[in-house]
Amino acid sequence: MSFQKRLLSGEFVVLAEMNTPKGVDTSQLIQNARRIKGRVDAVIVPDMDDGVMRMSALAGAVLMHQQGMEALIHVYCRDRNRMALQADLLAAYALGVESLIVVSGEDICNGDHQEAKAVNDLDELGLFGALRCLEQGSDLGGSELTGAPVFSVGCAIPQCADEKSLECQLELAAKKVEAGAKFILSPPVFDIGRFQAFLSKAKGLKTPIISTVYLLKSVGAARYIATNEPEAGISEELIRRIRKASDRERECVRIAAETITALKGLCQGVRIITLGWEHKLPDVLEYAGL
Amino acid sequence: MITAERKSMEELINCVSPYRRLLLVGCNECVTVCSAGGRKEVALLSSALQLHFMKEGKPFEIKEITLERQCDPEYVEELVAHIDSADAVLSMACGCGVQEIARRFKEKPVMPAVNTKFMGASERQGVWAERCAGCGDCVLGLTGGVCPIARCSKQLMNGPCGGSTKGKCEVDPEIDCAWQLIWDRLKALGMTEKYEENMPAKDWRTGRGAGPRKIVREDLA
Ligand code: SF4
Ligand code: SF4
């Protein structure tokens, strides 16, 4: 069943994020994807995440299709103006991409091409507007299309450092839902209690929430997030658990899997982000009983 | 106002060194206010250049003049009396002033002594910050008086990006997140319905999207 259908039927969807290579050697990507084929509903291919130049998400999605796997891609406004965005959206649909995630795209100043000029012709709401326009059979310039795409589009709510910015982000998410967002990706979940509090605030959006689970890769990574984003809810106990484990990597996999298991009854799905450890995805799924 | 910062001494020495007689022209408007190219800065730069070339033993003459407004042809005309006795002009005005001199005196090399930065306001003594990008279609009335074009690093029109943290911008923790400012201000004003409205995709033609702009006022022209 496709991701869209599962989402509509209210089933728990499992998505795994996979980055495209920086270069043309796609063997690793394909190998990692094959190992989870049939075990996830779809792969999410980010597009130059963190401002790091790499093969486009669209190519990644097509590579996934060639493996018989569904793929969702990120779209955002940093690198393309409204013409390039529309052109790529039409291309994506023609090449079999049915679901998208509109994200905000990290600023270039943190990436690996810091001298580049960001585009930001449209913003996320403007991109939703462009999608709606295309779906209705015309482009933003008002010209008629020969064949219109139909997408299932989601958006994301970021980790918010305080109540004030969460309030602002929830209002913004409401605008995105109004503009056509069919599902919402949550900030990373490390603490179920906090996630439940988030869920009760996001309830008003009346839109399926897909949670996000990060695979922590080390004590250092956990400590880093705990220090820099205390709102993420990584506890000392969690860090201790990783530190004390005889096999730390396996413990990290277990923690991610346990989080996924705990999330099953709470929301409409999970997006698993391994931050470069895509080869660990089969283990995460295994431990989570997926 | 238009803000500017003086170029480094090294760069300035490099660009004026081919010339023996220099006309150094300041401006009494914005660059005076932001202490980049007013009468005082003209005097300081003039002494520094003279000292440098004197030490080098190179013959060098410099004439200083500060115009009321260098972007105004009426005042630029005052240079007629001095231009022939100079090999080149070094302007301490913003880019508009430099170009006005270049337009008026086509035969004379004109060089900028400052880097023109942005349209901004003074935040406190010695600190200026960008406020307006001259987009040509002002939305400040909808955004609580905080500009999302000039002050949001991504020029977002509908709300903050995912990188806004504790009121600071993802680009630099020294920069206030414009959208947090907008939200806070709309809330304080009891105007959050403005935020709930979906601002349409910006038409950039009123800004730089349709090439260099001009204002023609028939009633004044
Ligand atoms: S909305 Fe446009 S005109 Fe108004 S302050 Fe911002 S850039 Fe300037
Ligand atoms: S953090 Fe705020 S100011 Fe910076 S780009 Fe995002 S929304 Fe704009």
Coordinates of N, CA and C in Angstrom, one line a residue, chain A residues 32-248:
Chain A
N32 N 22.0 0.3 1.0 CA 21.2 0.6 2.3 C 19.7 0.5 2.1
A33 N 19.3 1.0 0.9 CA 17.8 1.0 0.7 C 17.3 -0.4 0.5
R34 N 18.1 -1.3 -0.2 CA 17.6 -2.7 -0.4 C 17.5 -3.4 0.9
R35 N 18.3 -3.1 1.8 CA 18.2 -3.8 3.1 C 17.0 -3.5 3.9
I36 N 16.3 -2.4 3.6 CA 15.1 -2.1 4.3 C 13.8 -2.2 3.4
K37 N 14.0 -2.7 2.2 CA 12.9 -2.8 1.3 C 11.8 -3.7 1.9
G38 N 10.6 -3.2 1.8 CA 9.5 -4.0 2.4 C 9.3 -3.9 3.9
R39 N 10.2 -3.2 4.5 CA 10.1 -3.0 6.0 C 9.8 -1.6 6.4
V40 N 9.9 -0.7 5.4 CA 9.4 0.7 5.7 C 8.4 1.0 4.6
D41 N 7.5 2.0 4.9 CA 6.5 2.3 3.9 C 7.1 3.2 2.7
A42 N 8.1 4.0 3.1 CA 8.7 4.9 2.1 C 10.0 5.4 2.7
V43 N 10.8 5.9 1.8 CA 12.1 6.5 2.2 C 11.9 8.0 2.0
I44 N 12.5 8.8 2.9 CA 12.5 10.2 2.7 C 13.9 10.6 2.2
V45 N 13.9 11.3 1.1 CA 15.2 11.8 0.6 C 15.3 13.3 0.8
P46 N 16.1 13.8 1.7 CA 16.3 15.2 1.9 C 17.0 15.8 0.7
D47 N 16.9 17.1 0.5 CA 17.5 17.8 -0.6 C 18.6 18.7 -0.1
M48 N 19.8 18.3 -0.2 CA 20.9 19.2 0.2 C 20.7 19.7 1.7
D49 N 20.4 18.7 2.5 CA 20.2 19.0 3.9 C 21.4 19.7 4.6
D50 N 21.1 20.6 5.5 CA 22.2 21.3 6.2 C 23.0 22.2 5.3
G51 N 22.5 22.5 4.1 CA 23.2 23.3 3.2 C 24.4 22.7 2.6
V52 N 24.4 21.3 2.6 CA 25.6 20.6 2.0 C 25.2 20.1 0.6
M53 N 26.0 20.5 -0.4 CA 25.7 20.2 -1.8 C 25.9 18.7 -2.0
R54 N 24.9 18.1 -2.6 CA 25.0 16.7 -2.9 C 24.0 16.4 -4.0
M55 N 23.9 15.1 -4.5 CA 23.0 14.8 -5.6 C 21.6 15.2 -5.2
S56 N 20.8 15.6 -6.2 CA 19.5 16.2 -5.8 C 18.6 15.1 -5.3
A57 N 17.6 15.5 -4.5 CA 16.6 14.6 -3.9 C 15.8 13.9 -5.0
L58 N 15.5 14.6 -6.0 CA 14.7 14.0 -7.1 C 15.4 12.7 -7.7
A59 N 16.7 12.9 -7.9 CA 17.5 11.7 -8.4 C 17.5 10.6 -7.4
G60 N 17.6 10.9 -6.1 CA 17.5 9.9 -5.1 C 16.2 9.2 -5.1
A61 N 15.1 10.0 -5.3 CA 13.8 9.3 -5.3 C 13.6 8.4 -6.5
V62 N 14.2 8.8 -7.6 CA 14.1 7.9 -8.8 C 14.9 6.6 -8.6
L63 N 16.0 6.8 -7.9 CA 16.9 5.6 -7.6 C 16.1 4.6 -6.7
M64 N 15.3 5.2 -5.8 CA 14.5 4.4 -4.9 C 13.4 3.7 -5.7
H65 N 12.8 4.4 -6.6 CA 11.7 3.8 -7.4 C 12.3 2.6 -8.2
Q66 N 13.5 2.8 -8.7 CA 14.1 1.7 -9.5 C 14.4 0.5 -8.6
Q67 N 14.4 0.7 -7.3 CA 14.5 -0.5 -6.4 C 13.2 -1.0 -6.0
G68 N 12.1 -0.4 -6.5 CA 10.8 -0.8 -6.1 C 10.3 -0.2 -4.8
M69 N 10.9 0.9 -4.4 CA 10.6 1.5 -3.1 C 10.0 2.9 -3.4
E70 N 9.0 3.3 -2.5 CA 8.4 4.6 -2.6 C 9.4 5.7 -2.0
A71 N 9.4 6.9 -2.5 CA 10.2 7.9 -1.9 C 9.5 9.2 -1.8
L72 N 9.6 9.9 -0.7 CA 9.1 11.3 -0.5 C 10.4 12.2 -0.6
I73 N 10.2 13.3 -1.1 CA 11.4 14.2 -1.2 C 11.1 15.6 -0.4
H74 N 12.2 16.2 0.1 CA 12.0 17.5 0.7 C 12.0 18.5 -0.4
V75 N 11.2 19.5 -0.3 CA 11.3 20.7 -1.1 C 11.3 22.0 -0.3
Y76 N 12.1 22.9 -0.7 CA 12.2 24.2 0.1 C 12.7 25.2 -0.9
C77 N 12.8 26.5 -0.4 CA 12.9 27.6 -1.3 C 14.3 28.2 -1.3
R78 N 15.3 27.6 -0.6 CA 16.6 28.3 -0.5 C 17.3 28.3 -1.9
D79 N 17.2 27.2 -2.6 CA 18.1 27.1 -3.8 C 17.4 27.3 -5.1
R80 N 16.1 27.5 -5.1 CA 15.3 27.6 -6.4 C 14.3 28.7 -6.3
N81 N 14.2 29.4 -7.4 CA 13.1 30.4 -7.5 C 11.8 29.7 -7.9
R82 N 10.8 30.5 -8.0 CA 9.5 29.9 -8.2 C 9.4 29.1 -9.6
M83 N 10.2 29.5 -10.5 CA 10.2 28.8 -11.8 C 10.8 27.5 -11.7
A84 N 12.0 27.5 -11.1 CA 12.8 26.2 -10.9 C 12.0 25.2 -10.0
L85 N 11.4 25.8 -9.0 CA 10.6 24.9 -8.1 C 9.5 24.3 -8.8
Q86 N 8.7 25.0 -9.6 CA 7.6 24.5 -10.3 C 8.1 23.4 -11.3
A87 N 9.2 23.8 -12.0 CA 9.7 22.8 -13.0 C 10.1 21.5 -12.4
D88 N 10.7 21.6 -11.2 CA 11.2 20.4 -10.5 C 10.0 19.6 -10.0
L89 N 8.9 20.3 -9.5 CA 7.8 19.6 -9.0 C 7.1 18.9 -10.1
L90 N 7.0 19.5 -11.3 CA 6.4 18.8 -12.4 C 7.2 17.5 -12.8
A91 N 8.5 17.7 -12.8 CA 9.5 16.6 -13.1 C 9.3 15.5 -12.1
A92 N 9.2 15.9 -10.8 CA 9.1 14.9 -9.7 C 7.8 14.1 -9.9
Y93 N 6.7 14.8 -10.2 CA 5.5 14.0 -10.4 C 5.6 13.1 -11.6
A94 N 6.1 13.6 -12.7 CA 6.2 12.8 -13.9 C 7.1 11.6 -13.7
L95 N 8.1 11.7 -12.7 CA 9.0 10.6 -12.5 C 8.5 9.7 -11.3
G96 N 7.3 9.9 -10.9 CA 6.6 9.0 -9.9 C 6.6 9.5 -8.5
V97 N 7.1 10.7 -8.2 CA 7.0 11.1 -6.8 C 5.6 11.7 -6.5
E98 N 5.0 11.1 -5.5 CA 3.6 11.5 -5.2 C 3.5 12.3 -3.8
S99 N 4.6 12.1 -3.0 CA 4.5 12.8 -1.7 C 5.7 13.7 -1.5
L100 N 5.5 14.8 -0.9 CA 6.5 15.8 -0.6 C 6.5 16.3 0.8
I101 N 7.6 16.8 1.2 CA 7.6 17.5 2.5 C 8.2 18.8 2.3
V102 N 7.4 19.9 2.6 CA 7.9 21.2 2.5 C 8.6 21.6 3.8
V103 N 9.9 21.9 3.6 CA 10.7 22.2 4.8 C 11.3 23.6 4.6
S104 N 11.9 24.1 5.7 CA 12.4 25.5 5.6 C 13.8 25.6 5.0
G105 N 14.5 24.5 5.0 CA 15.9 24.6 4.4 C 16.8 25.4 5.2
E106 N 17.9 24.8 5.7 CA 18.8 25.5 6.5 C 19.6 26.6 5.8
D107 N 20.0 27.6 6.4 CA 20.6 28.7 5.7 C 22.0 28.3 5.2
I108 N 22.4 28.9 4.1 CA 23.6 28.6 3.4 C 24.8 28.8 4.3
C109 N 24.7 29.8 5.3 CA 25.8 30.1 6.1 C 26.3 29.0 7.0
N110 N 25.5 27.9 7.1 CA 26.0 26.8 7.9 C 26.4 25.6 7.0
G111 N 26.4 25.8 5.7 CA 26.7 24.7 4.8 C 28.1 24.6 4.3
D112 N 28.3 24.0 3.1 CA 29.6 23.9 2.6 C 29.8 24.7 1.4
H113 N 28.9 25.6 1.1 CA 29.1 26.6 0.0 C 28.7 27.9 0.5
Q114 N 29.4 28.4 1.5 CA 28.9 29.6 2.2 C 29.0 30.9 1.4
E115 N 29.7 30.8 0.3 CA 29.8 32.1 -0.6 C 28.5 32.2 -1.5
A116 N 27.7 31.1 -1.5 CA 26.6 31.1 -2.4 C 25.5 32.1 -2.0
K117 N 24.7 32.5 -3.0 CA 23.6 33.5 -2.7 C 22.3 32.6 -2.6
A118 N 21.6 32.8 -1.5 CA 20.4 32.1 -1.3 C 19.3 32.7 -2.2
V119 N 18.3 31.9 -2.6 CA 17.3 32.4 -3.5 C 16.1 33.0 -2.7
N120 N 15.4 32.1 -2.0 CA 14.3 32.6 -1.1 C 13.3 33.5 -1.9
D121 N 13.0 33.1 -3.1 CA 12.0 33.9 -3.8 C 10.6 33.7 -3.2
L122 N 10.2 32.4 -2.9 CA 9.0 32.1 -2.2 C 9.4 31.7 -0.8
D123 N 8.4 31.7 0.1 CA 8.6 31.1 1.4 C 7.8 29.8 1.4
E124 N 7.8 29.1 2.6 CA 7.1 27.8 2.6 C 5.6 28.0 2.2
L125 N 5.0 29.0 2.7 CA 3.5 29.2 2.4 C 3.4 29.5 0.9
G126 N 4.3 30.2 0.3 CA 4.3 30.5 -1.1 C 4.5 29.2 -1.9
L127 N 5.3 28.3 -1.4 CA 5.5 27.0 -2.0 C 4.2 26.2 -2.0
F128 N 3.5 26.2 -0.8 CA 2.2 25.6 -0.8 C 1.3 26.1 -1.8
G129 N 1.4 27.5 -1.9 CA 0.5 28.1 -2.9 C 0.8 27.6 -4.3
A130 N 2.1 27.5 -4.6 CA 2.5 27.0 -6.0 C 2.0 25.6 -6.2
L131 N 2.1 24.8 -5.1 CA 1.6 23.4 -5.3 C 0.1 23.3 -5.6
R132 N -0.6 24.2 -4.8 CA -2.0 24.2 -5.0 C -2.4 24.6 -6.5
C133 N -1.7 25.6 -6.9 CA -1.9 26.1 -8.2 C -1.6 25.1 -9.3
L134 N -0.5 24.4 -9.2 CA -0.1 23.3 -10.1 C -1.2 22.2 -10.1
E135 N -1.6 21.9 -8.9 CA -2.7 20.8 -8.8 C -4.0 21.2 -9.4
Q136 N -4.2 22.5 -9.4 CA -5.4 23.0 -10.1 C -5.3 23.2 -11.6
G137 N -4.1 22.9 -12.1 CA -3.9 22.9 -13.5 C -3.3 24.1 -14.1
S138 N -2.7 25.0 -13.3 CA -2.0 26.1 -13.9 C -0.8 26.4 -13.2
D139 N 0.1 27.2 -13.7 CA 1.3 27.6 -13.0 C 1.1 28.9 -12.3
L140 N 2.1 29.4 -11.6 CA 2.0 30.6 -10.9 C 1.9 31.8 -11.8
G141 N 2.3 31.6 -13.1 CA 2.2 32.7 -14.1 C 0.8 32.8 -14.7
G142 N -0.1 31.8 -14.3 CA -1.4 31.8 -14.8 C -1.6 31.0 -16.1
S143 N -0.5 30.3 -16.6 CA -0.7 29.5 -17.8 C -1.2 28.1 -17.5
E144 N -2.0 27.6 -18.4 CA -2.6 26.3 -18.2 C -1.5 25.2 -18.4
L145 N -1.6 24.1 -17.6 CA -0.7 23.0 -17.7 C -1.3 21.9 -18.5
T146 N -0.4 21.1 -19.2 CA -0.9 19.9 -19.9 C -0.8 18.8 -18.9
G147 N -1.8 18.5 -18.1 CA -1.7 17.5 -17.1 C -1.2 18.1 -15.8
A148 N -2.0 17.9 -14.8 CA -1.7 18.5 -13.5 C -1.3 17.4 -12.5
P149 N -0.4 17.7 -11.6 CA 0.1 16.7 -10.6 C -0.9 16.7 -9.4
V150 N -0.8 15.6 -8.7 CA -1.6 15.5 -7.4 C -0.6 15.0 -6.4
F151 N -0.3 15.8 -5.4 CA 0.7 15.4 -4.4 C 0.0 15.3 -3.0
S152 N 0.7 14.5 -2.2 CA 0.3 14.5 -0.8 C 1.5 15.3 -0.1
V153 N 1.2 16.4 0.5 CA 2.3 17.2 1.0 C 2.2 17.4 2.5
G154 N 3.4 17.3 3.1 CA 3.5 17.4 4.5 C 4.4 18.6 4.9
C155 N 4.4 18.9 6.2 CA 5.3 20.0 6.6 C 5.9 19.6 7.9
A156 N 6.8 20.3 8.5 CA 7.5 20.0 9.7 C 7.4 21.1 10.7
I157 N 7.3 20.6 12.0 CA 7.4 21.6 13.1 C 8.8 21.4 13.7
P158 N 9.6 22.4 13.8 CA 10.9 22.3 14.3 C 11.0 22.2 15.9
Q159 N 12.1 21.8 16.4 CA 12.3 21.8 17.8 C 12.2 23.3 18.3
C160 N 11.4 23.6 19.3 CA 11.3 25.0 19.7 C 11.9 25.1 21.1
A161 N 12.7 26.1 21.2 CA 13.5 26.3 22.5 C 12.6 26.8 23.6
D162 N 11.5 27.4 23.3 CA 10.6 27.9 24.4 C 9.1 27.9 24.0
E163 N 8.3 28.2 24.9 CA 6.8 28.2 24.7 C 6.4 29.2 23.6
K164 N 7.1 30.3 23.7 CA 6.8 31.5 22.8 C 7.0 31.1 21.4
S165 N 8.1 30.4 21.1 CA 8.4 30.1 19.7 C 7.5 28.9 19.3
L166 N 7.2 28.0 20.2 CA 6.3 26.9 19.8 C 4.9 27.4 19.4
E167 N 4.5 28.4 20.2 CA 3.2 29.0 19.9 C 3.2 29.6 18.5
C168 N 4.3 30.3 18.2 CA 4.4 30.9 16.9 C 4.5 29.8 15.8
Q169 N 5.2 28.8 16.0 CA 5.3 27.7 15.0 C 4.0 26.9 14.9
L170 N 3.2 26.8 15.9 CA 2.0 26.1 15.8 C 1.0 26.9 15.0
E171 N 1.0 28.2 15.2 CA 0.2 29.1 14.3 C 0.6 29.0 12.9
L172 N 1.9 28.9 12.7 CA 2.4 28.8 11.3 C 2.0 27.5 10.7
A173 N 2.1 26.4 11.5 CA 1.7 25.1 11.0 C 0.2 25.1 10.6
A174 N -0.6 25.9 11.4 CA -2.1 26.0 11.1 C -2.2 26.6 9.7
K175 N -1.4 27.6 9.4 CA -1.5 28.2 8.1 C -1.1 27.2 7.0
K176 N -0.1 26.4 7.3 CA 0.3 25.4 6.3 C -0.7 24.3 6.1
V177 N -1.4 23.9 7.2 CA -2.5 23.0 7.0 C -3.6 23.6 6.2
E178 N -3.9 24.8 6.5 CA -4.9 25.6 5.7 C -4.5 25.6 4.2
A179 N -3.2 25.7 4.0 CA -2.7 25.8 2.6 C -2.5 24.5 2.0
G180 N -2.8 23.4 2.7 CA -2.8 22.1 2.0 C -1.9 21.0 2.7
A181 N -1.3 21.3 3.8 CA -0.4 20.2 4.4 C -1.3 19.1 4.9
K182 N -1.0 17.9 4.5 CA -1.8 16.7 4.9 C -1.2 15.9 6.1
F183 N 0.0 16.2 6.4 CA 0.6 15.5 7.6 C 1.7 16.4 8.1
I184 N 2.1 16.2 9.4 CA 3.0 17.1 10.0 C 4.1 16.2 10.7
L185 N 5.4 16.5 10.4 CA 6.5 15.8 11.0 C 6.9 16.5 12.3
S186 N 7.0 15.8 13.3 CA 7.3 16.4 14.6 C 8.8 16.6 14.8
P187 N 9.1 17.4 15.8 CA 10.6 17.5 16.2 C 11.0 16.2 16.7
P188 N 12.3 15.9 16.8 CA 12.8 14.6 17.3 C 12.3 14.3 18.7
V189 N 12.0 13.1 18.9 CA 11.4 12.6 20.2 C 12.5 11.8 21.0
F190 N 12.8 12.3 22.2 CA 13.7 11.5 23.0 C 13.0 11.2 24.4
D191 N 11.9 11.9 24.6 CA 11.2 11.7 25.8 C 9.7 11.7 25.5
I192 N 9.1 10.6 25.8 CA 7.7 10.4 25.4 C 6.8 11.3 26.1
G193 N 7.1 11.7 27.4 CA 6.3 12.6 28.1 C 6.2 14.0 27.4
R194 N 7.4 14.4 27.0 CA 7.4 15.7 26.3 C 6.7 15.6 25.0
F195 N 6.8 14.5 24.3 CA 6.1 14.3 23.1 C 4.6 14.4 23.3
Q196 N 4.2 13.8 24.3 CA 2.7 13.8 24.6 C 2.2 15.2 24.9
A197 N 3.0 16.0 25.5 CA 2.7 17.4 25.8 C 2.6 18.1 24.4
F198 N 3.6 17.8 23.6 CA 3.6 18.4 22.2 C 2.3 18.0 21.5
L199 N 2.0 16.7 21.5 CA 0.8 16.2 20.8 C -0.5 16.9 21.3
S200 N -0.6 17.2 22.6 CA -1.8 17.8 23.1 C -1.9 19.2 22.5
K201 N -0.8 19.9 22.4 CA -0.8 21.2 21.8 C -1.1 21.2 20.3
A202 N -0.6 20.2 19.6 CA -0.7 20.1 18.2 C -2.1 19.5 17.8
K203 N -2.9 19.1 18.8 CA -4.1 18.4 18.5 C -5.1 19.3 17.7
G204 N -5.0 20.6 18.0 CA -5.9 21.5 17.4 C -5.7 21.6 15.9
L205 N -4.5 21.1 15.4 CA -4.2 21.2 14.0 C -5.0 20.2 13.2
K206 N -5.6 19.2 13.9 CA -6.4 18.1 13.3 C -5.7 17.5 12.0
T207 N -4.5 17.2 12.2 CA -3.7 16.7 11.0 C -2.8 15.6 11.6
P208 N -2.7 14.5 10.8 CA -1.9 13.4 11.3 C -0.4 13.9 11.6
I209 N 0.0 13.4 12.8 CA 1.4 13.8 13.2 C 2.3 12.5 13.0
I210 N 3.4 12.7 12.3 CA 4.4 11.7 12.2 C 5.5 12.1 13.1
S211 N 5.9 11.2 14.0 CA 6.9 11.6 15.0 C 8.3 11.4 14.3
T212 N 9.3 11.9 14.9 CA 10.7 11.8 14.4 C 11.6 11.2 15.4
V213 N 12.3 10.1 15.0 CA 13.2 9.5 15.9 C 14.6 9.5 15.4
Y214 N 15.5 10.1 16.1 CA 16.9 10.2 15.8 C 17.6 8.9 16.3
L215 N 18.5 8.4 15.5 CA 19.4 7.4 16.1 C 20.7 8.1 16.6
L216 N 20.7 8.2 17.9 CA 21.9 8.9 18.5 C 23.1 8.0 18.2
K217 N 24.2 8.5 17.9 CA 25.3 7.7 17.5 C 26.4 7.5 18.5
S218 N 26.3 8.3 19.5 CA 27.4 8.1 20.6 C 27.0 8.9 21.8
V219 N 27.8 8.8 22.9 CA 27.6 9.6 24.1 C 27.8 11.0 23.7
G220 N 28.8 11.3 22.8 CA 29.1 12.7 22.4 C 27.9 13.3 21.7
A221 N 27.3 12.6 20.8 CA 26.2 13.1 20.1 C 25.0 13.5 21.0
A222 N 24.8 12.5 22.0 CA 23.7 12.7 22.9 C 24.0 13.9 23.8
R223 N 25.2 14.0 24.2 CA 25.6 15.1 25.1 C 25.5 16.4 24.4
Y224 N 25.9 16.4 23.1 CA 25.8 17.7 22.3 C 24.4 18.2 22.2
I225 N 23.5 17.3 21.9 CA 22.1 17.7 21.8 C 21.5 18.1 23.2
A226 N 21.9 17.4 24.2 CA 21.4 17.7 25.5 C 21.9 19.1 26.0
T227 N 23.1 19.4 25.6 CA 23.6 20.7 26.0 C 23.1 21.9 25.1
N228 N 23.0 21.6 23.8 CA 22.6 22.7 22.9 C 21.1 22.9 22.7
E229 N 20.4 21.7 22.9 CA 19.0 21.8 22.8 C 18.3 21.1 24.0
P230 N 18.4 21.7 25.1 CA 17.8 21.1 26.3 C 16.4 20.7 26.2
E231 N 15.7 21.5 25.3 CA 14.2 21.3 25.1 C 14.0 20.0 24.4
A232 N 15.0 19.3 23.8 CA 14.8 18.1 23.1 C 14.5 17.0 24.2
G233 N 14.9 17.2 25.4 CA 14.6 16.2 26.5 C 15.5 15.0 26.6
I234 N 16.8 15.1 26.2 CA 17.7 14.0 26.4 C 18.1 14.1 27.9
S235 N 17.8 13.1 28.6 CA 18.1 13.1 30.1 C 19.5 12.6 30.4
E236 N 20.0 12.9 31.6 CA 21.3 12.4 32.0 C 21.2 10.8 32.1
E237 N 20.0 10.4 32.4 CA 19.9 8.9 32.6 C 20.1 8.2 31.2
L238 N 19.6 8.9 30.2 CA 19.7 8.3 28.8 C 21.2 8.3 28.4
I239 N 21.9 9.4 28.7 CA 23.3 9.5 28.4 C 24.1 8.4 29.1
R240 N 23.7 8.3 30.4 CA 24.4 7.3 31.3 C 24.2 5.9 30.7
R241 N 23.0 5.7 30.2 CA 22.6 4.4 29.7 C 23.6 4.0 28.5
I242 N 23.8 5.0 27.6 CA 24.7 4.7 26.5 C 26.1 4.5 27.0
R243 N 26.5 5.4 27.9 CA 27.9 5.3 28.4 C 28.2 4.0 29.0
K244 N 27.3 3.5 29.8 CA 27.5 2.3 30.5 C 27.4 1.0 29.7
A245 N 26.8 1.1 28.5 CA 26.6 -0.1 27.8 C 27.9 -0.8 27.3
S246 N 27.9 -2.1 27.2 CA 29.1 -2.8 26.8 C 29.2 -2.5 25.3
D247 N 28.1 -2.5 24.6 CA 28.1 -2.2 23.1 C 27.3 -1.0 22.9
R248 N 28.0 0.2 22.9 CA 27.3 1.5 22.8 C 26.4 1.6 21.6

